[in-house]
């Protein structure tokens, strides 16, 4: 199992307008964001018992340390929700909440009531569809579904008065037919309503502050105090607006509250509950409580039930999620990277704070086993003195701190190999300076230019092709320099495509970026603007709604990013991509082929599939440039071509990128094809031609 991977298993998503089912999606989103903020790698999967084998394979392949079970319904009904627990028990992976027996028992209100009655715990009298049960003449009954929670199918017509059991039985049948749910009738207690939330601990559970539902103005309006569907889900309804939760006890409630706690704890033990749960009560006018429902899978959202109760005793939502995970045997605190990353939770929602909190010195990093010695640290510091280091807390937290070969760690930790330079490696192999008519602008191809608007990045990648410039205090792009570049573009009508690059253009403030985009958009012959950025990968918090609006205003605008490993896909990064894609911004990815990081067919295929799933076109797979300081990342061309061969017939054509090499001496980009291997040259060399018709000889084994 991977100790930092958490899976959220949730309801299957299908077309629905029911707010209670839509709410499950919100619950998943909120939980995923919270887990991501805690430093976890989060994935989400829908539970479909008809696809159990395929789902099991996916889960085993991902190897999560813990599964948050949020499955409440299957095919829109709660009757079989316990199958998710059974499935997880068979997988043998720790999961949150109660087990299959507890859920199957409590989701069936009739079985629950029989067990409560058998244990002499109070519950209102009831009548079953077949006539079994107890009918008390002169009292009202609430007709409700046997298997559903969330007040589903409970409305103002659910409360009935009947003269005899036969009449009530007929109303139960009619209500079942009307709603489509199997129903029963429960004696209505016209009194107070309480929710008692419990958190699992070793021994007996912790009872959180009791919540009472107050029905404001109901008696004046002649309405029964029923917590129906509208009360929970229909904004603007009388019930929604006039029922409020309070944790403030009334004077003289001490004995009642003690009894509610006693009964709730007894229910926890009787039904074998674990993790977290909620017991709901009605209390009559004599102060006698009765259990009306036991919820083994209550909603996990910051302002709802158990979360609201926990907040009353200083347990915020993140801490609550951590406690629930700990009860399932997984400590989320172990996910934090260490040292400066104690600020992670405070900075994750604010991209500027993430930048301020970047780790910029090897001494900030937790050493890997075998790298604790002074010499290793001194070597890393020596590298950082030549090629600056910086990494956001977010991105550092994706790494395995105890693994020196971690594919994330290797992309940002200085390596002594960076100071070892091969003879054919140079600072500027693309000869960008030669094609720079004005500072910060590169005009290598006839109809397009690259405009550098920043020489800073959120993370300084160790494989960067501009290591000679990026991150150095002596190198800065001023607005004066940028406007020189824009003036050049304006004076060259052959330029139809402008690529904003750097560094990372999204290091600029929103105002400055908007200013640059607006200025370029005034140039009539510029058809397309592109932006190259790693922000969705290393600092997804930068992709704010405000930024997306700015990018939208500059359409047609394309954004290319650089995911190099499937581990870089988290809930945060996928949410950032979704914001961009939903705004109609075309997305592409330019992966760099890196030895020991993504040169495996399995890893690369997974990366490509993650991209496509997130509406990102796998655009380029770059052969690592012949830049000084990156030789230890470079595969041979032959290895790259063999990797490309692995995709033929094994994935969708649109998921396969072009394998690109930047030719030496500024020759430009050319695509390398798997068919080049079929040439089988005796000397191990192939000849390629660039866009200008110039021929270049490439060594397949370099």
XYZ file of C-alpha atoms in Angstrom:
702
model
C 0.000 0.000 0.000
C 1.075 3.606 -0.625
C 0.894 5.403 2.739
C -0.013 8.767 1.215
C -2.801 7.612 -1.099
C -6.403 7.975 0.004
C -9.333 6.800 -2.098
C -12.869 8.153 -1.848
C -15.493 5.589 -2.819
C -18.792 7.255 -3.636
C -22.215 6.784 -5.185
C -22.452 6.195 -8.896
C -23.231 9.438 -10.676
C -26.216 9.414 -12.972
C -28.619 12.065 -14.206
C -30.629 13.287 -11.246
C -32.202 16.467 -9.970
C -32.653 15.140 -6.432
C -30.765 17.427 -4.094
C -29.888 14.665 -1.624
C -28.109 12.695 -4.361
C -26.424 15.789 -5.780
C -25.237 16.548 -2.247
C -23.149 13.373 -2.289
C -21.072 14.902 -5.066
C -20.493 18.031 -2.998
C -19.518 15.858 -0.050
C -16.960 14.021 -2.193
C -15.518 17.275 -3.532
C -15.196 18.835 -0.081
C -13.608 15.736 1.420
C -11.166 15.427 -1.471
C -10.090 19.053 -1.069
C -9.589 18.566 2.660
C -7.536 15.402 2.199
C -5.441 17.114 -0.470
C -4.839 19.999 1.923
C -3.674 17.463 4.496
C -1.008 16.365 2.032
C -2.665 13.225 0.703
C -2.817 12.010 -2.863
C -6.535 11.607 -3.468
C -8.465 9.646 -6.048
C -12.208 9.098 -6.405
C -14.064 6.089 -7.737
C -17.772 5.370 -8.072
C -19.034 2.100 -6.638
C -20.960 -0.084 -9.061
C -21.507 -3.662 -7.847
C -22.029 -4.736 -11.457
C -18.430 -3.729 -12.228
C -16.902 -5.024 -9.000
C -14.043 -6.964 -10.602
C -12.885 -4.026 -12.710
C -13.180 -1.695 -9.743
C -11.192 -4.082 -7.554
C -8.420 -4.157 -10.155
C -8.324 -0.362 -10.288
C -8.151 -0.056 -6.516
C -5.467 -2.723 -6.180
C -3.464 -1.034 -8.906
C -3.630 2.321 -7.134
C -2.889 0.763 -3.725
C -4.474 3.299 -1.359
C -3.660 3.182 2.329
C -7.254 4.026 3.259
C -10.654 4.256 1.600
C -13.237 6.800 2.730
C -16.538 5.025 2.161
C -19.157 7.599 1.171
C -21.467 5.171 -0.629
C -25.021 5.945 0.470
C -27.065 4.610 -2.424
C -26.849 2.074 -5.223
C -29.028 2.784 -8.246
C -30.623 5.598 -6.263
C -31.646 3.496 -3.244
C -30.007 2.958 0.131
C -31.174 -0.659 0.451
C -27.953 -2.180 -0.902
C -25.442 0.432 0.281
C -23.903 -2.162 2.600
C -22.538 -3.992 -0.459
C -19.816 -1.361 -0.655
C -18.685 -2.350 2.850
C -18.714 -6.037 1.931
C -16.672 -5.246 -1.168
C -14.108 -3.304 0.866
C -13.896 -6.025 3.501
C -13.072 -8.556 0.770
C -10.371 -6.251 -0.607
C -8.741 -6.125 2.802
C -8.006 -2.391 2.585
C -8.823 -0.247 5.644
C -11.940 1.869 5.193
C -13.837 4.400 7.248
C -17.164 3.948 8.970
C -19.067 0.897 10.088
C -18.870 -2.594 8.616
C -21.311 -4.317 6.283
C -23.449 -5.912 9.013
C -23.890 -2.650 10.901
C -24.809 -0.744 7.770
C -27.151 -3.420 6.422
C -28.906 -3.577 9.775
C -29.286 0.145 10.408
C -30.247 1.094 6.845
C -33.315 -1.142 7.305
C -35.423 0.833 9.763
C -37.703 -2.110 10.500
C -34.811 -4.365 11.484
C -33.319 -1.513 13.499
C -36.544 -0.994 15.426
C -36.930 -4.715 16.147
C -33.399 -4.890 17.541
C -33.945 -1.743 19.609
C -37.180 -3.118 21.019
C -35.526 -6.443 21.785
C -32.779 -4.630 23.685
C -35.396 -2.580 25.572
C -34.180 0.671 24.027
C -37.004 3.146 23.317
C -38.287 3.586 19.767
C -41.728 4.770 18.574
C -44.393 2.150 17.846
C -44.676 1.175 14.191
C -46.795 -0.677 11.672
C -45.230 -2.655 8.835
C -46.607 -2.969 5.273
C -47.912 -6.485 5.973
C -49.802 -5.341 9.067
C -47.246 -6.531 11.619
C -46.606 -4.108 14.443
C -48.611 -1.902 16.744
C -51.427 0.514 16.022
C -52.508 3.031 18.634
C -55.842 4.690 17.737
C -56.106 8.427 18.165
C -52.438 9.058 17.312
C -50.814 10.312 14.137
C -48.356 8.215 12.160
C -45.517 9.284 9.894
C -45.230 7.164 6.757
C -41.581 6.924 5.727
C -39.343 4.713 3.554
C -37.861 1.591 5.092
C -34.410 1.965 3.532
C -33.799 5.631 2.692
C -32.210 8.352 4.781
C -31.942 12.096 4.229
C -35.731 12.453 4.744
C -36.263 11.085 1.238
C -39.973 10.737 0.336
C -41.078 12.486 3.528
C -43.278 15.527 2.885
C -46.336 17.240 4.315
C -48.520 14.358 3.119
C -46.487 11.789 5.048
C -48.193 12.540 8.363
C -51.557 10.755 8.599
C -54.329 10.014 11.085
C -56.301 6.780 10.745
C -59.198 5.184 12.557
C -57.806 1.666 12.487
C -54.810 -0.436 11.457
C -56.385 -1.522 8.163
C -56.830 2.063 7.048
C -53.237 2.868 7.980
C -52.045 -0.205 6.126
C -53.844 0.988 2.991
C -52.215 4.394 3.318
C -48.805 2.721 3.626
C -49.411 0.805 0.394
C -50.632 3.918 -1.388
C -47.658 5.926 -0.223
C -45.263 3.187 -1.342
C -46.829 3.194 -4.792
C -46.746 6.983 -4.982
C -43.092 7.407 -3.981
C -41.638 4.211 -5.414
C -40.134 3.301 -2.043
C -41.191 0.524 0.335
C -42.715 2.377 3.299
C -43.899 1.745 6.841
C -45.664 3.861 9.461
C -44.049 5.144 12.646
C -45.982 6.701 15.494
C -45.353 10.447 15.329
C -44.015 12.024 18.499
C -45.068 15.658 18.531
C -42.151 17.014 20.505
C -38.488 17.930 20.308
C -35.877 16.413 17.968
C -32.204 15.760 18.770
C -29.173 14.521 16.833
C -26.422 12.795 18.815
C -23.129 12.466 16.932
C -20.512 9.955 18.010
C -16.837 9.521 17.194
C -15.106 6.191 17.581
C -12.347 5.830 20.136
C -10.671 2.916 21.829
C -13.359 1.634 24.179
C -16.614 3.546 24.139
C -17.233 6.370 21.666
C -16.873 10.078 22.268
C -20.243 11.816 22.266
C -20.090 15.231 20.637
C -22.291 18.142 21.772
C -25.959 17.384 21.260
C -27.787 19.250 18.515
C -31.469 20.137 18.777
C -33.578 20.989 15.750
C -35.761 24.005 16.512
C -39.021 24.374 14.576
C -39.549 28.133 14.490
C -43.039 29.412 13.733
C -44.454 25.955 13.026
C -47.167 26.048 15.676
C -48.225 29.546 14.609
C -48.521 28.294 11.023
C -50.434 25.179 12.046
C -47.695 22.923 10.686
C -46.481 19.667 12.188
C -42.876 19.617 13.363
C -41.642 17.133 10.777
C -38.061 17.265 9.509
C -39.075 16.453 5.949
C -37.274 16.499 2.599
C -37.934 20.196 2.015
C -36.440 21.031 5.397
C -33.122 19.508 4.372
C -32.905 20.158 0.654
C -35.368 22.710 -0.748
C -34.004 26.218 -0.313
C -36.737 28.811 0.011
C -39.305 26.394 1.440
C -40.949 27.224 4.762
C -39.379 24.187 6.386
C -35.888 24.987 5.080
C -36.082 28.561 6.329
C -37.712 27.881 9.710
C -35.802 24.907 11.095
C -32.477 25.650 12.715
C -29.879 23.660 14.592
C -28.827 24.745 18.057
C -26.251 23.376 20.464
C -27.472 25.567 23.312
C -29.119 23.406 26.024
C -32.324 24.536 27.665
C -32.441 25.012 31.427
C -33.326 21.760 33.159
C -32.211 19.564 30.241
C -29.417 17.878 32.185
C -31.247 14.626 32.950
C -32.675 14.368 29.426
C -29.300 14.935 27.824
C -27.680 12.325 30.057
C -30.332 9.833 28.948
C -29.812 10.686 25.264
C -26.082 10.085 25.667
C -26.676 6.780 27.473
C -29.019 5.500 24.775
C -26.755 6.666 21.947
C -23.791 4.825 23.471
C -25.950 1.731 23.899
C -26.881 1.910 20.210
C -23.203 2.200 19.276
C -22.437 -0.990 21.165
C -25.602 -2.860 20.175
C -25.131 -2.303 16.434
C -21.350 -2.641 16.452
C -20.794 0.857 15.100
C -17.334 2.246 14.440
C -15.621 5.356 13.143
C -18.468 7.842 13.284
C -22.251 7.738 13.414
C -25.350 9.669 14.406
C -28.393 8.666 16.448
C -31.584 10.705 15.974
C -34.234 11.066 18.684
C -37.690 12.479 19.215
C -38.650 13.480 22.765
C -42.290 13.641 23.885
C -43.849 16.266 26.136
C -43.048 14.177 29.225
C -39.338 14.184 28.407
C -39.203 10.561 27.258
C -36.795 10.028 24.318
C -37.186 7.510 21.498
C -34.714 6.518 18.773
C -36.087 7.223 15.294
C -32.989 6.536 13.201
C -29.365 5.372 13.352
C -27.124 6.712 10.595
C -23.859 4.807 10.176
C -22.744 7.001 7.277
C -23.743 10.590 8.105
C -22.779 13.373 5.740
C -19.210 14.679 6.005
C -19.412 18.353 5.152
C -18.082 21.256 7.247
C -21.470 22.721 8.222
C -23.467 19.514 8.538
C -24.388 17.280 11.489
C -21.316 15.590 12.877
C -18.941 18.269 11.565
C -20.950 21.065 13.143
C -21.053 19.153 16.438
C -17.296 18.554 16.352
C -16.633 22.238 15.747
C -18.381 23.013 19.047
C -15.485 21.390 20.896
C -12.721 22.858 18.734
C -12.386 20.003 16.237
C -12.289 21.654 12.815
C -13.166 19.750 9.662
C -9.573 18.793 8.841
C -9.028 17.507 12.362
C -12.293 15.571 12.202
C -11.253 13.872 8.972
C -7.878 13.039 10.511
C -9.592 11.472 13.538
C -11.905 9.395 11.371
C -8.910 8.170 9.376
C -6.994 7.398 12.561
C -9.901 5.314 13.851
C -9.600 3.291 10.634
C -5.911 2.780 11.353
C -4.264 5.429 9.154
C -2.570 8.542 10.491
C -2.868 11.426 8.048
C -0.304 13.331 10.069
C 2.337 11.023 8.631
C 1.667 12.467 5.208
C 3.234 15.852 5.932
C 6.649 16.173 4.376
C 8.337 17.673 7.388
C 10.234 20.767 8.527
C 8.716 23.851 6.897
C 5.717 21.897 5.724
C 4.058 22.372 9.074
C 2.570 25.476 7.371
C 1.053 23.368 4.611
C -2.544 23.496 5.777
C -2.402 27.261 6.220
C -0.947 28.019 2.785
C -2.593 25.536 0.516
C -5.549 27.716 -0.453
C -3.451 30.808 -1.189
C -0.936 30.642 -3.997
C 0.980 33.713 -2.864
C 1.508 32.174 0.576
C 2.675 28.961 -1.069
C 5.340 30.957 -2.907
C 6.377 32.749 0.269
C 6.704 29.389 2.028
C 8.797 27.704 -0.664
C 11.726 25.568 0.401
C 14.801 27.172 -1.143
C 17.712 25.422 0.533
C 18.636 21.732 0.765
C 18.840 22.219 4.536
C 15.048 22.736 4.495
C 14.475 19.214 3.225
C 14.053 16.032 5.212
C 17.095 13.886 4.341
C 16.548 10.476 2.828
C 18.070 7.448 4.567
C 21.762 7.372 3.813
C 21.815 11.072 2.960
C 21.900 12.451 6.478
C 25.656 13.059 6.465
C 27.194 16.480 6.253
C 28.994 15.725 3.003
C 25.775 14.882 1.131
C 24.155 18.072 2.385
C 27.203 20.101 1.425
C 27.116 18.629 -2.090
C 23.450 19.507 -2.506
C 24.094 23.047 -1.265
C 26.971 23.374 -3.732
C 24.619 22.461 -6.573
C 21.963 24.912 -5.341
C 24.573 27.659 -5.363
C 25.016 27.121 -9.110
C 21.463 26.136 -10.052
C 18.929 27.647 -7.601
C 16.482 25.461 -5.729
C 12.842 26.225 -4.925
C 9.831 24.002 -4.320
C 6.321 24.779 -3.109
C 5.084 23.014 0.022
C 2.295 21.564 -2.102
C 4.642 19.900 -4.588
C 7.150 18.800 -1.959
C 4.342 17.082 -0.136
C 3.749 14.813 -3.127
C 7.176 13.258 -2.666
C 8.166 10.231 -0.632
C 10.593 11.719 1.888
C 12.256 8.376 2.598
C 12.860 7.496 -1.053
C 15.813 9.157 -2.835
C 14.545 7.746 -6.145
C 11.066 9.236 -5.743
C 10.012 10.580 -9.174
C 8.721 13.788 -7.607
C 11.675 14.370 -5.318
C 14.188 13.955 -8.136
C 12.536 16.785 -10.064
C 13.289 19.405 -7.400
C 16.122 18.177 -5.135
C 19.630 19.324 -6.213
C 21.779 16.411 -7.388
C 25.610 16.466 -7.544
C 25.257 14.976 -11.044
C 24.121 18.425 -12.198
C 27.710 19.607 -11.947
C 28.963 16.815 -14.223
C 28.940 18.073 -17.806
C 29.368 15.938 -20.919
C 31.368 17.301 -23.843
C 28.327 17.825 -26.081
C 26.309 19.611 -23.401
C 26.069 23.402 -23.512
C 24.199 26.097 -21.600
C 22.078 27.088 -24.599
C 21.744 24.103 -26.973
C 18.754 25.662 -28.709
C 20.867 28.782 -29.353
C 17.997 30.942 -28.208
C 20.274 33.925 -27.724
C 21.172 33.830 -31.429
C 17.516 34.119 -32.369
C 16.712 36.888 -29.882
C 16.370 40.196 -31.783
C 15.301 41.996 -28.592
C 15.810 40.933 -24.974
C 13.371 38.250 -23.841
C 11.985 37.453 -27.294
C 12.999 34.436 -29.411
C 12.064 34.392 -33.098
C 13.214 31.002 -34.401
C 10.267 30.088 -36.624
C 8.875 32.395 -39.326
C 5.314 32.826 -38.041
C 5.689 32.586 -34.294
C 7.712 33.975 -31.413
C 8.405 33.094 -27.800
C 8.081 35.983 -25.367
C 9.615 35.559 -21.928
C 7.539 37.466 -19.383
C 9.069 35.999 -16.214
C 12.288 34.221 -15.345
C 10.942 32.800 -12.111
C 9.064 29.564 -11.434
C 7.136 28.188 -8.491
C 9.430 25.144 -8.601
C 12.853 25.075 -10.225
C 12.911 21.824 -12.148
C 16.294 20.136 -12.132
C 15.843 19.210 -15.814
C 15.128 22.780 -16.955
C 16.400 23.708 -20.431
C 16.946 27.311 -19.278
C 18.983 26.511 -16.171
C 21.374 29.242 -17.300
C 18.800 31.962 -16.601
C 15.814 30.839 -14.542
C 15.786 31.727 -10.860
C 18.869 33.912 -10.886
C 18.645 37.257 -9.133
C 20.626 38.852 -11.962
C 17.970 37.836 -14.490
C 14.682 39.740 -14.314
C 12.044 40.605 -16.872
C 10.825 44.179 -16.473
C 7.714 45.605 -18.089
C 10.004 47.805 -20.168
C 11.703 44.711 -21.576
C 8.369 42.964 -22.126
C 6.989 45.982 -23.998
C 10.080 45.947 -26.212
C 9.121 42.416 -27.171
C 5.493 43.403 -27.794
C 6.666 46.301 -29.975
C 8.734 43.830 -32.009
C 5.669 41.623 -32.503
C 3.606 44.635 -33.557
C 6.235 45.541 -36.159
C 6.351 42.029 -37.674
C 3.051 41.158 -39.375
C 4.286 37.652 -40.202
C 3.945 36.721 -36.511
C 0.571 35.039 -36.003
C 1.347 32.951 -32.881
C 2.792 34.255 -29.602
C 3.975 31.861 -26.891
C 4.298 33.387 -23.421
C 7.002 31.538 -21.558
C 9.746 32.078 -19.048
C 10.245 30.956 -16.311
C 6.547 30.680 -15.746
C 4.173 33.396 -16.996
C 1.697 32.609 -14.222
C 4.210 33.821 -11.640
C 2.999 37.279 -12.652
C 0.163 38.929 -10.781
C -3.287 38.811 -12.328
C -3.134 42.521 -13.141
C 0.230 42.335 -14.881
C -0.701 39.218 -16.841
C -3.986 40.818 -17.922
C -2.094 43.917 -19.007
C 0.264 41.877 -21.207
C -2.516 39.777 -22.733
C -4.630 42.850 -23.456
C -1.712 44.563 -25.171
C -0.973 41.548 -27.374
C -4.655 41.205 -28.224
C -4.572 44.699 -29.761
C -2.174 43.417 -32.450
C -4.412 42.480 -35.364
C -2.107 39.931 -36.983
C -1.704 37.859 -33.792
C -4.166 35.008 -34.182
C -3.263 32.792 -31.246
C -1.719 33.262 -27.814
C -0.195 30.303 -25.999
C 1.005 30.045 -22.416
C 3.512 27.516 -21.136
C 3.184 26.867 -17.401
C 3.717 24.163 -14.767
C 1.336 25.792 -12.309
C -1.385 23.116 -12.637
C 1.297 20.608 -11.599
C 3.358 22.352 -8.934
C 0.975 25.034 -7.636
C -2.610 24.306 -8.757
C -3.886 26.889 -6.272
C -2.709 29.504 -8.793
C -5.541 28.528 -11.153
C -8.111 30.739 -9.476
C -11.509 31.695 -10.913
C -10.159 35.226 -11.350
C -7.185 33.978 -13.373
C -9.425 31.806 -15.526
C -11.565 34.843 -16.405
C -8.431 36.721 -17.491
C -7.366 33.839 -19.707
C -10.876 33.558 -21.142
C -10.812 37.218 -22.111
C -7.717 36.608 -24.282
C -9.256 33.874 -26.443
C -8.193 32.215 -28.621
C -5.664 31.177 -25.997
C -4.072 27.766 -25.535
C -2.380 26.589 -22.363
C 0.332 23.938 -22.301
C 1.558 22.445 -19.069
C 4.066 19.761 -18.070
C 2.959 16.704 -16.131
C 5.858 14.256 -15.999
C 4.507 11.523 -13.736
C 1.042 10.172 -12.818
C 1.791 10.885 -9.166
C 1.442 14.572 -9.997
C -2.285 14.111 -10.529
C -4.072 15.023 -7.323
C -7.505 16.344 -6.554
C -6.043 19.854 -6.498
C -4.316 19.535 -9.865
C -7.307 17.864 -11.497
C -9.590 20.585 -10.148
C -7.301 23.230 -11.642
C -7.411 21.495 -15.019
C -11.191 21.217 -14.794
C -11.537 24.947 -14.143
C -9.506 25.682 -17.261
C -11.224 23.097 -19.451
C -14.692 24.122 -18.283
C -13.828 27.682 -19.322
C -13.176 26.483 -22.858
C -9.399 26.883 -22.715
C -7.698 24.168 -24.812
C -5.102 22.277 -22.787
C -1.984 20.473 -23.933
C 0.832 18.710 -22.132
C 4.526 18.680 -22.961
C 6.139 15.881 -20.983
C 9.914 15.655 -20.746
C 11.262 12.112 -21.055
C 13.284 11.637 -17.867
C 15.390 8.596 -17.074
C 14.268 6.842 -13.909
C 11.155 8.992 -13.662
C 8.860 8.290 -16.603
C 10.832 6.145 -19.079
C 8.809 3.060 -18.142
C 5.957 2.082 -20.523
C 3.666 1.423 -17.561
C 4.342 4.809 -15.979
C 4.126 6.722 -19.249
C 0.910 5.016 -20.319
C -0.644 5.814 -16.947
C 0.460 9.428 -17.340
C -1.069 9.682 -20.808
C -4.344 8.175 -19.640
C -4.509 10.592 -16.709
C -4.028 13.471 -19.133
C -6.791 12.374 -21.486
C -9.137 11.703 -18.587
C -8.614 15.304 -17.488
C -9.228 16.752 -20.976
C -5.561 17.495 -21.617
C -4.103 16.592 -25.002
C -0.780 14.709 -24.754
C 0.960 17.095 -27.167
C 4.718 16.501 -26.990
C 7.069 14.012 -25.383
C 10.360 15.892 -25.359
C 13.701 14.165 -25.590
C 15.689 15.740 -22.770
C 17.730 18.636 -24.187
C 21.527 18.534 -24.306
C 21.730 21.159 -21.578
C 24.559 21.294 -19.065
C 23.430 19.813 -15.786
C 20.669 17.484 -16.986
C 22.630 14.610 -18.515
C 21.676 12.238 -15.692
C 18.013 12.620 -16.756
C 18.581 11.896 -20.442
C 17.656 8.576 -22.019
C 19.025 7.525 -25.397
C 17.011 8.316 -28.500
C 16.719 4.569 -29.091
C 15.132 4.112 -25.662
C 12.663 6.896 -26.408
C 11.671 5.356 -29.730
C 11.216 1.942 -28.139
C 9.007 3.550 -25.539
C 6.865 5.069 -28.289
C 6.536 1.621 -29.887
C 4.869 0.397 -26.688
C 1.874 2.661 -27.286
C 0.976 1.324 -30.721
C -2.220 -0.670 -30.316
C -2.070 -0.350 -26.537
C -3.762 3.012 -26.126
C -5.940 5.429 -28.062
C -4.261 7.270 -30.908
C -5.187 10.683 -29.518
C -3.475 9.718 -26.248
C -0.087 9.311 -27.948
C 2.124 12.430 -28.049
C 4.667 13.329 -30.708
C 8.200 12.368 -29.687
C 10.173 15.571 -30.235
C 13.847 16.427 -30.180
C 15.324 19.916 -30.339
C 18.094 19.634 -32.892
C 21.563 20.838 -31.914
C 22.828 24.323 -32.793
C 19.324 25.752 -32.824
C 18.097 23.496 -35.610
C 14.548 23.530 -34.261
C 12.139 20.754 -33.403
C 11.610 17.548 -35.360
C 9.394 14.565 -34.623
C 11.096 11.200 -34.180
C 9.110 8.195 -35.325
C 9.198 4.595 -34.153
C 9.799 3.691 -37.798
C 13.267 5.198 -37.490
C 14.244 2.038 -35.603
C 13.210 -0.072 -38.585
C 15.971 1.580 -40.604
C 18.419 -0.338 -38.394
C 21.463 1.696 -39.385
C 24.758 -0.139 -38.945
C 26.445 2.849 -37.369
C 23.523 3.516 -35.004
C 22.790 6.893 -36.573
C 19.817 8.343 -38.379
C 19.417 11.398 -40.553
C 16.584 13.880 -40.057
C 15.645 17.091 -41.817
C 14.387 20.244 -40.116
C 11.788 22.730 -41.376
C 14.458 24.616 -43.328
C 15.594 21.510 -45.192
C 18.841 21.193 -43.264
C 19.932 17.614 -42.529
C 21.125 16.521 -39.086
C 22.664 13.224 -38.030
C 21.499 11.857 -34.692
C 23.120 9.101 -32.666
C 20.418 6.682 -31.516
C 22.468 5.750 -28.484
C 22.985 9.299 -27.209
